[in-house]
Coordinates of C-alpha atoms and ligand atoms in Angstrom, one line a residue:
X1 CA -8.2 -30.3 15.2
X2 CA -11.2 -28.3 14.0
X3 CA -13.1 -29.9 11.5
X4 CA -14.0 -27.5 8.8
X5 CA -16.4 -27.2 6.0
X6 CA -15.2 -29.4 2.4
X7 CA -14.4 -27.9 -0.8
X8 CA -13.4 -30.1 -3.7
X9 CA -11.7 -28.7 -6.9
X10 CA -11.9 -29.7 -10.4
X11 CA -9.8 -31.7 -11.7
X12 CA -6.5 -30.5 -12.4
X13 CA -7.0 -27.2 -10.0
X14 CA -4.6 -27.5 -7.7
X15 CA -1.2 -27.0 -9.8
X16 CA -0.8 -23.7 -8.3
X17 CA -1.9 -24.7 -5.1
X18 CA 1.5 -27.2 -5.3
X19 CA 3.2 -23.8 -6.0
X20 CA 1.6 -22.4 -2.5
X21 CA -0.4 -19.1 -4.7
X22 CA -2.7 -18.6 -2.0
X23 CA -5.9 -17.3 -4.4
X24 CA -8.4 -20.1 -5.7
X25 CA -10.8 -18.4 -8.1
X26 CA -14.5 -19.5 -8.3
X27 CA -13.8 -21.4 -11.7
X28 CA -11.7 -24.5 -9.9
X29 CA -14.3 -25.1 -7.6
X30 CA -16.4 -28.5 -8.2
X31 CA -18.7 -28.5 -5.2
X32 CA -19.2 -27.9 -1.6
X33 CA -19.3 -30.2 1.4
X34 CA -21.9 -28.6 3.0
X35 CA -22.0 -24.9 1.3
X36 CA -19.8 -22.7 3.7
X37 CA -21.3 -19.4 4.7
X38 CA -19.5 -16.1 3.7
X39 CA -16.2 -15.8 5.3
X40 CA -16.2 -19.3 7.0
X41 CA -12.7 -20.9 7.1
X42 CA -12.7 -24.1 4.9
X43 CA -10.4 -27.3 4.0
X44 CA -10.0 -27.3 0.3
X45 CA -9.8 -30.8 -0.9
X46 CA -8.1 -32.0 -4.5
X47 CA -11.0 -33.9 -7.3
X48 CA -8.7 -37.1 -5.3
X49 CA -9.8 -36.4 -1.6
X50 CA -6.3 -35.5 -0.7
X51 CA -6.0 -32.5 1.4
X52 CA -4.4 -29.1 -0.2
X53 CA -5.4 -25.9 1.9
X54 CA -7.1 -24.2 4.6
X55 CA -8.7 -21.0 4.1
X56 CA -11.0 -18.2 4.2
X57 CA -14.3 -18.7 1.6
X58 CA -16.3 -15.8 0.1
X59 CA -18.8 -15.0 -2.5
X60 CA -16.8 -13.6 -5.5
X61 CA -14.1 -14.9 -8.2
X62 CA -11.4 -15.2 -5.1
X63 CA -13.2 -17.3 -3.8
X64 CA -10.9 -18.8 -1.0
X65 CA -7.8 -16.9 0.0
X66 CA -5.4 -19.8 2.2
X67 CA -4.4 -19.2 5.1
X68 CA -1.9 -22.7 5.6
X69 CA -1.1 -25.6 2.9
X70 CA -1.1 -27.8 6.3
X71 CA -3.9 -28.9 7.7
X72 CA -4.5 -27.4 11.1
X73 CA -6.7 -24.9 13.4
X74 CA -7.3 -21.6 12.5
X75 CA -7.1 -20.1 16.2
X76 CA -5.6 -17.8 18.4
X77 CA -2.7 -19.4 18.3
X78 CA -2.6 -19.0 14.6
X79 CA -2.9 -15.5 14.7
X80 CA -0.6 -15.4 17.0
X81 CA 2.1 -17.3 15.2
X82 CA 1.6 -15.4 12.0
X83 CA 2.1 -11.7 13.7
X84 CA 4.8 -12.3 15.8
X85 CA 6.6 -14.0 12.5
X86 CA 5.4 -10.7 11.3
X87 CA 6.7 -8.8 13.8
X88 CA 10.6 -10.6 13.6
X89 CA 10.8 -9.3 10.3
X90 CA 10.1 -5.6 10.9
X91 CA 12.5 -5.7 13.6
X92 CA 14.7 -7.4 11.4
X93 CA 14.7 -4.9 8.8
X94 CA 15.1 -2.2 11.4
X95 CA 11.5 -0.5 11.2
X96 CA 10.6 -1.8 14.6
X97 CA 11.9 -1.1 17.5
X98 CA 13.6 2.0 16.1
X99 CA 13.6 5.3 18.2
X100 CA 13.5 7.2 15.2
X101 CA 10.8 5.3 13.7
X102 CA 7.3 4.1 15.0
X103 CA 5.2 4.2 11.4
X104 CA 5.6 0.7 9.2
X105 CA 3.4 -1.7 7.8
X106 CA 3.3 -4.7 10.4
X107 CA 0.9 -7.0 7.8
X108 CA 1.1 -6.8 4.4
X109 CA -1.6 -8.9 3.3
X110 CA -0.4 -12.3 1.1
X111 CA 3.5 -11.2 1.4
X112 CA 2.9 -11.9 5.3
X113 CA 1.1 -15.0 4.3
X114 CA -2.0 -13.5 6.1
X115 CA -4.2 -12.5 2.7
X116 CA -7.0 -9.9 2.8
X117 CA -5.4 -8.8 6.4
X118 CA -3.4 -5.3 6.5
X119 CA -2.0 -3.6 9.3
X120 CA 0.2 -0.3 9.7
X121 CA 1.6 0.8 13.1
X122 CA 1.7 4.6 13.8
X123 CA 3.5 4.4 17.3
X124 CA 1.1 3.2 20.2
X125 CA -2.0 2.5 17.7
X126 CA -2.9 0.1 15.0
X127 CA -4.7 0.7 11.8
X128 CA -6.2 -2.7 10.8
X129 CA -8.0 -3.0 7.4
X130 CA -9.7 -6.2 6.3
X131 CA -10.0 -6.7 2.7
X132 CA -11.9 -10.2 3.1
X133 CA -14.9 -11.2 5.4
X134 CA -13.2 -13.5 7.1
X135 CA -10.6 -11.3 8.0
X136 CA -13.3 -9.7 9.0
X137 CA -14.9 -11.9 11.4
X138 CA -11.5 -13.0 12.9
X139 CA -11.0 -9.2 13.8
X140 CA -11.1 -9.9 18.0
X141 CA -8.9 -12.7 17.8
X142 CA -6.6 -10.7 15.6
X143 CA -6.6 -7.5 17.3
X144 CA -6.0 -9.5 20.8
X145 CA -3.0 -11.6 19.2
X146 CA -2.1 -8.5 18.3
X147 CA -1.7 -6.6 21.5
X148 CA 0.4 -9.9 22.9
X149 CA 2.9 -10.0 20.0
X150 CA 3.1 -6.0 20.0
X151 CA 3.4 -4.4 23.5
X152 CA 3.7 -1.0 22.9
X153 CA 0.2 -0.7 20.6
X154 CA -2.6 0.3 23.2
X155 CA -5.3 1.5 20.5
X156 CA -6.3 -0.8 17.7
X157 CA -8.8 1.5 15.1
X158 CA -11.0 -0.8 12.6
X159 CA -10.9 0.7 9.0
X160 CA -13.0 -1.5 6.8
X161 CA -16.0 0.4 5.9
X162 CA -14.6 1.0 2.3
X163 CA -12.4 -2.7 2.0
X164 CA -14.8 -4.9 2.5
X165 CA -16.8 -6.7 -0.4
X166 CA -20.1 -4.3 -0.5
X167 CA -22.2 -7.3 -1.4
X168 CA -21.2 -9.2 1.5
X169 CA -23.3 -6.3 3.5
X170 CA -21.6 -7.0 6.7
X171 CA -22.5 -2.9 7.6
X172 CA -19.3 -2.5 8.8
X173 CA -18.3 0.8 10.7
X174 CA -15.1 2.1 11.6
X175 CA -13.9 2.3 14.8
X176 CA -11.6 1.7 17.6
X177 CA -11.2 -2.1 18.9
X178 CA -8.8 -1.8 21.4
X179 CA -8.2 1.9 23.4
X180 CA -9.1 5.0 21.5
X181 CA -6.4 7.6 22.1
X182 CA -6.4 10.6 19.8
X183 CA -3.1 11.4 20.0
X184 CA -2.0 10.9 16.1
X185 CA 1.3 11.9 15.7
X186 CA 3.7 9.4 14.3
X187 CA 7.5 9.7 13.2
X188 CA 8.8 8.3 10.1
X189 CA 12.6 8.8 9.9
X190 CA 12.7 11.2 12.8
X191 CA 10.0 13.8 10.8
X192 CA 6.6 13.9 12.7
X193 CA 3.0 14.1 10.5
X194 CA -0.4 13.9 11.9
X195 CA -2.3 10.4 11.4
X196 CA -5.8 10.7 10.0
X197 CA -7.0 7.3 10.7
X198 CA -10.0 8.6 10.9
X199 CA -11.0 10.1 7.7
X200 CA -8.0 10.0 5.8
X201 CA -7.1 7.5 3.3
X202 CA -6.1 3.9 3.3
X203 CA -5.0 3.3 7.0
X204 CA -4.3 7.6 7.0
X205 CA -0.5 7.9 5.5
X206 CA 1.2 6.2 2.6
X207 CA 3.9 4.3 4.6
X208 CA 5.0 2.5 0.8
X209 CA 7.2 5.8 0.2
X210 CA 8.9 6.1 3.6
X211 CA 12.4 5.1 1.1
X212 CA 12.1 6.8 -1.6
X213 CA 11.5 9.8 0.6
X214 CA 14.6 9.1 2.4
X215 CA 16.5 9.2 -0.9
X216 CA 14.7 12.3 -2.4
X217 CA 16.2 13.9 1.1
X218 CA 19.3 13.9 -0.2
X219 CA 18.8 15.2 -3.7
X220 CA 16.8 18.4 -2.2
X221 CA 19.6 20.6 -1.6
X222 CA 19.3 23.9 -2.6
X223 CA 16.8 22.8 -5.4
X224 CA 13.2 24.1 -6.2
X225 CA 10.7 21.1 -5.3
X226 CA 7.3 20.4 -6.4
X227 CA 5.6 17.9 -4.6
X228 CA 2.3 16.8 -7.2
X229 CA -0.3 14.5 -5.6
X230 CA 1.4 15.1 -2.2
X231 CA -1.7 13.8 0.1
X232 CA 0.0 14.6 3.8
X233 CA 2.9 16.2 2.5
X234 CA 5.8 13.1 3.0
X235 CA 7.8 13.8 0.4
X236 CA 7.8 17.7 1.5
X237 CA 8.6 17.7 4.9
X238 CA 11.8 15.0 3.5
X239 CA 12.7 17.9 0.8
X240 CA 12.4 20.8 3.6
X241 CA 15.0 18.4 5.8
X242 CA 17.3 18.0 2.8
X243 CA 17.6 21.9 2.6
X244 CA 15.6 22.5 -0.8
X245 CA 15.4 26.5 -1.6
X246 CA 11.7 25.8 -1.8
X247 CA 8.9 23.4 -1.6
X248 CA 5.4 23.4 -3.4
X249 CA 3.0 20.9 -2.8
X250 CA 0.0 20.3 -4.9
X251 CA -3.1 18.4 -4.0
X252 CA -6.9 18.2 -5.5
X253 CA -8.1 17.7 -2.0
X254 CA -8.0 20.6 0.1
X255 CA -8.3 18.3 3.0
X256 CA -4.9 17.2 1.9
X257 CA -3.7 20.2 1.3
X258 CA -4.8 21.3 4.9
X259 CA -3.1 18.3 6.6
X260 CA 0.0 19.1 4.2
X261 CA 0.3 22.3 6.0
X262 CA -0.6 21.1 9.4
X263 CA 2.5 19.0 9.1
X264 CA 5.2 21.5 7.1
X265 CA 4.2 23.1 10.7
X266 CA 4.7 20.5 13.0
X267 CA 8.3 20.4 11.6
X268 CA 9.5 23.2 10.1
X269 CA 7.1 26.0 12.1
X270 CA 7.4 29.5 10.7
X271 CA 9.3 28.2 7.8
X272 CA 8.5 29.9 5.0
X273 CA 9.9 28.0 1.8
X274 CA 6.8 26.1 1.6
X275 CA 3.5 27.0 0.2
X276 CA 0.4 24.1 -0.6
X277 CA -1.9 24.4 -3.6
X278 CA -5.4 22.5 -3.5
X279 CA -5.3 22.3 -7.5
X280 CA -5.4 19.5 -10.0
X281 CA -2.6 18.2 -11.4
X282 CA -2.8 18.6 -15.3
X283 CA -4.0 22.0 -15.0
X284 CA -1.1 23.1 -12.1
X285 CA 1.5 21.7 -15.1
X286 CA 0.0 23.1 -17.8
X287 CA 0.4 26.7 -16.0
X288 CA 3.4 26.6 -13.8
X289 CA 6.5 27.7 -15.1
X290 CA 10.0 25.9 -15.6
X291 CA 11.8 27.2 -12.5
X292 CA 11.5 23.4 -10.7
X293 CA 14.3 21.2 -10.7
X294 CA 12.9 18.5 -8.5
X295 CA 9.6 17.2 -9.2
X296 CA 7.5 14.1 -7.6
X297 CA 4.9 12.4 -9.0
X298 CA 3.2 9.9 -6.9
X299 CA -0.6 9.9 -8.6
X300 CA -3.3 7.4 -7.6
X301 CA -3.3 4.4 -8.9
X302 CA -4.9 5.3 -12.4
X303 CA -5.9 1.7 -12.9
X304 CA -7.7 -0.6 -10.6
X305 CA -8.4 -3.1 -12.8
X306 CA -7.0 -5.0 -16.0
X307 CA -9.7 -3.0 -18.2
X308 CA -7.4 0.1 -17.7
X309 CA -4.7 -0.1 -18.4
X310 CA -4.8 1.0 -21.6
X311 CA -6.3 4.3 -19.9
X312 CA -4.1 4.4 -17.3
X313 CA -0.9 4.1 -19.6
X314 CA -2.1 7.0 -21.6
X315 CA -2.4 8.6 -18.0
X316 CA 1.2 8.2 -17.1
X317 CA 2.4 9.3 -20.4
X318 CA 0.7 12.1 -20.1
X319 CA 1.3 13.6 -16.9
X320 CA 4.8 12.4 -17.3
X321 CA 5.1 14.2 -20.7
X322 CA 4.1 17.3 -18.7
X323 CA 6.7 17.2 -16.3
X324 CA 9.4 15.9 -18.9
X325 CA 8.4 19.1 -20.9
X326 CA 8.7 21.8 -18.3
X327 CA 11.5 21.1 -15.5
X328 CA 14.7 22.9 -15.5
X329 CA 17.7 21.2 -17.4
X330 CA 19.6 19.4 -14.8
X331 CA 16.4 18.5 -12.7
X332 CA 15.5 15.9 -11.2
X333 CA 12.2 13.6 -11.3
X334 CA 10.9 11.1 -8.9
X335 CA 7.9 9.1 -11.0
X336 CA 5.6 6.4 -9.5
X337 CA 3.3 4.0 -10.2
X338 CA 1.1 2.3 -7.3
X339 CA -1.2 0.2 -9.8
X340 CA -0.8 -3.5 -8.8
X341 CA -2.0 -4.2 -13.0
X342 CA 0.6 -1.7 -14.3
X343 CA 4.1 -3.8 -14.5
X344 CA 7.3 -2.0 -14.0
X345 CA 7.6 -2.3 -18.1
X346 CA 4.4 -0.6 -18.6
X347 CA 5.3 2.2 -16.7
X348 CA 9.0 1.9 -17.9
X349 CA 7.4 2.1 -21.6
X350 CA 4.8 5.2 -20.6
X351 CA 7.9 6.8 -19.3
X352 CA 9.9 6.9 -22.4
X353 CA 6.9 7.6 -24.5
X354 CA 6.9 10.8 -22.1
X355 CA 10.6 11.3 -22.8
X356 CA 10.0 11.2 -26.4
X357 CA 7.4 13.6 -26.7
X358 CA 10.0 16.1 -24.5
X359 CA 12.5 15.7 -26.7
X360 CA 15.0 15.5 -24.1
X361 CA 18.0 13.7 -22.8
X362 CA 16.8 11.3 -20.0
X363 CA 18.6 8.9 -17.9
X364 CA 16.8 6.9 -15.1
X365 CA 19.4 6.9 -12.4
X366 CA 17.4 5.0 -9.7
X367 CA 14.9 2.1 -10.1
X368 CA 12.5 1.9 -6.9
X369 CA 9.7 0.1 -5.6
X370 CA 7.8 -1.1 -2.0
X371 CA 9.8 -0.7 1.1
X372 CA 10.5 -3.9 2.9
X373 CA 7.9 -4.0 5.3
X374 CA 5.6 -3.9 2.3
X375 CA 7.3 -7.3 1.6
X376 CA 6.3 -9.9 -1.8
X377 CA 5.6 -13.4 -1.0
X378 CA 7.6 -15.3 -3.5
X379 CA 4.6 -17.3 -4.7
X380 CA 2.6 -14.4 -5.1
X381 CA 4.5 -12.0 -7.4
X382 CA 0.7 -9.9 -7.9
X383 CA 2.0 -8.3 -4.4
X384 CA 4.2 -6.2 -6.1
X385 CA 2.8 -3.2 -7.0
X386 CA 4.4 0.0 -5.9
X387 CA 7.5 1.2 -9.2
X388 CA 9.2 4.1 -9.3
X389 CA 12.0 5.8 -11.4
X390 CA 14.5 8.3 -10.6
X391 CA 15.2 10.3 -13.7
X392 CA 17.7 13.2 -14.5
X393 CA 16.7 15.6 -17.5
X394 CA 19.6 17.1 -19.5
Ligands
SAH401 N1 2.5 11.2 -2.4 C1 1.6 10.9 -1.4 C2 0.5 9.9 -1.7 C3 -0.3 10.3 -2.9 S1 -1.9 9.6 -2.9 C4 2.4 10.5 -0.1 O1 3.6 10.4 -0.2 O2 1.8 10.3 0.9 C5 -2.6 10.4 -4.3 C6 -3.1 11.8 -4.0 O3 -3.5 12.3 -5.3 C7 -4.4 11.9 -3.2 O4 -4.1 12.8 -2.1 C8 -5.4 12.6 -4.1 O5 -6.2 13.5 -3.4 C9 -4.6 13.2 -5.1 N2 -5.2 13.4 -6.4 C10 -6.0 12.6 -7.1 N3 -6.3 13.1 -8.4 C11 -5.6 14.3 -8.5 C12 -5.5 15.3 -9.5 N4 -6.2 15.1 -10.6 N5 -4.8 16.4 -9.3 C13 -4.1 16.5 -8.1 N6 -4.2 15.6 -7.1 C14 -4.9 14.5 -7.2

């Protein structure tokens, strides 16, 4: 067995190690035997001597994220073991191996016990981000474990520039590790959309929704749909499916807007129920009219960080509010939160604040969140993160 760098807590610091959370924060540490370098894997010993956890050290308040409460060899083998585990559970939830599918989330971080490790699978290639340097550093071993457990990827694209700790200055450029095909069109639920790994955000499509699109589908009939924040258009192209009378999709980017369009014409050419606005949000609600009956609102995350959530609240009230105010009585409104810091009663409370300022009758008939290739490790409830609300306005 390899023989790894020491790290003793303090006293007392390993109670929620016992419960397997796989974070230590920089506060439980009492020293180093010798100091490990940034990103080296490390055996994390109690103030006692008795072994705890394995895992990956860096320079920050997480400051090891475990990889195994049983002392063993971080390895191919590891890697190996952990995706094809990985792997059985897509293809147990029906997301892999699915002839109408090829776009899921193979590695979601902690809830696939691989932490600061995230991978999404667009049909033959791999988008692999690194949130940790030594997720970094493991990258080869990963990406080959990856092509034995997976057969049909053949292209493995590196997207770290933006994940990685900037202090840790690893210089990090994207690129391809394995292959480098171009060809970027995926299918999610039988509906293809262009894949811009490249330049587009996160790992190039939000793969979280791929549900709750499939359930907005079959409220879109015959309705009037605005799409706000809709990035590369998923929640459009699932509305033009479900026969909606029209769609509008709204984006600040116009690079969004543009890729919006490029897929409304990969699946619906010459269709001419939807039109794509590169405008902000606030604004396009403040001066549209009350004509929709189905409106989506999948923002950003408004806050990133405990600090803002005051902010952020106000943020989904808001926008909410606008919504609430101006659809059509009988409409329908899909409402989301992706902040990991905003709880499902935060957003549950902005929500009705929003309803209250509107005046109207509301009543949430659907309660969503992540997909389950997105899925939570039980011992690391931060994972959840995505919260959504179906709502029907009288
Ligand atoms: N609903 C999308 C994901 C949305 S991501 C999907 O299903 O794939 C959030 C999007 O909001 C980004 O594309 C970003 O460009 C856009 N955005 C951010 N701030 C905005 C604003 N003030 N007005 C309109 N769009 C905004």
């Amino acid at each position: 067995m390899a023989s790894y760098k020491k790290v003793y807590l303090k006293p007392g610091k390993e109670e929620s190690l016992k419960r397997f959370h796989p974070w230590i924060f920089s506060g439980a540490i009492m020293r180093f035997d010798p100091r490990p370098e940034e990103g080296e894997i490390v055996d994390v010993y109690t103030a006692n001597d008795d072994y705890i956890a394995t895992g990956h050290y860096q320079i920050g308040s997480i400051a090891i994220r475990v990889l195994s409460f049983k002392q063993r060899t971080i390895d191919k083998d590891f890697w190996k073991e952990r995706l094809s585990i990985a792997m059985d559970v897509r293809r147990c939830i029906g997301v892999a191996g699915n002839p109408n599918n090829n776009t899921y989330r193979l590695v979601h971080g902690e809830g696939d016990n691989l932490p600061g490790l995230i991978i999404d699978i667009y049909g033959k290639t791999a988008v692999m981000q690194a949130h940790s340097p030594g997720m970094h550093f493991a990258k080869d071993e990963i990406a080959a474990a990856l092509m034995q457990v997976n057969d049909e990827v053949e292209n493995i694209y590196y997207k770290s520039e933006t994940t990685l700790p900037y202090k840790a200055e690893l210089g990090q450029e994207n690129g391809f590790i394995a292959g480098g095909s171009s060809d970027n069109i995926a299918i999610e639920n039988g509906l293809k959309f262009h894949v811009d790994w490249l330049k587009g955000q996160k790992t190039g499509f939000f793969v979280d929704q791929r549900e709750n699109r499939a359930l907005l589908e079959t409220y879109s009939k015959g309705r009037k749909v605005l799409n706000m924040f809709c990035y590369t258009g998923g929640f459009s192209f699932y509305a033009m499916r479900g026969g909606a009378e029209i769609v509008h999709s709204v984006d600040s980017s116009a690079k969004a807007v543009e890729l919006t369009e490029a897929n409304i014409n990969l699946n619906f050419p010459g269709d001419t129920r939807h039109k794509a606005f590169a405008e902000d949000a606030f604004r396009f609600l403040d001066n549209m009219g009350n004509d929709y009956d189905l409106i989506i609102l999948d923002p950003p995350a408004f806050a990133k960080h405990k600090e803002a959530l005051r902010n952020a609240l106000q943020g989904y009230k808001r926008l909410n509010a606008k919504a609430l105010s101006k659809i059509k009585p009988g409409g329908i409104i899909f409402t989301f939160s992706c902040s990991q810091v905003v709880t499902k009663e935060n957003f549950r409370n902005a929500v009705f604040s929003a309803s209250a300022i509107s005046g109207r009758n509301v009543r949430i008939l659907h309660q969503l969140t992540q997909p389950a290739d997105h899925p939570v490790n039980i011992y690391h409830p931060e994972g959840e993160y995505l919260k959504g609300l179906v709502l029907y306005v009288e």
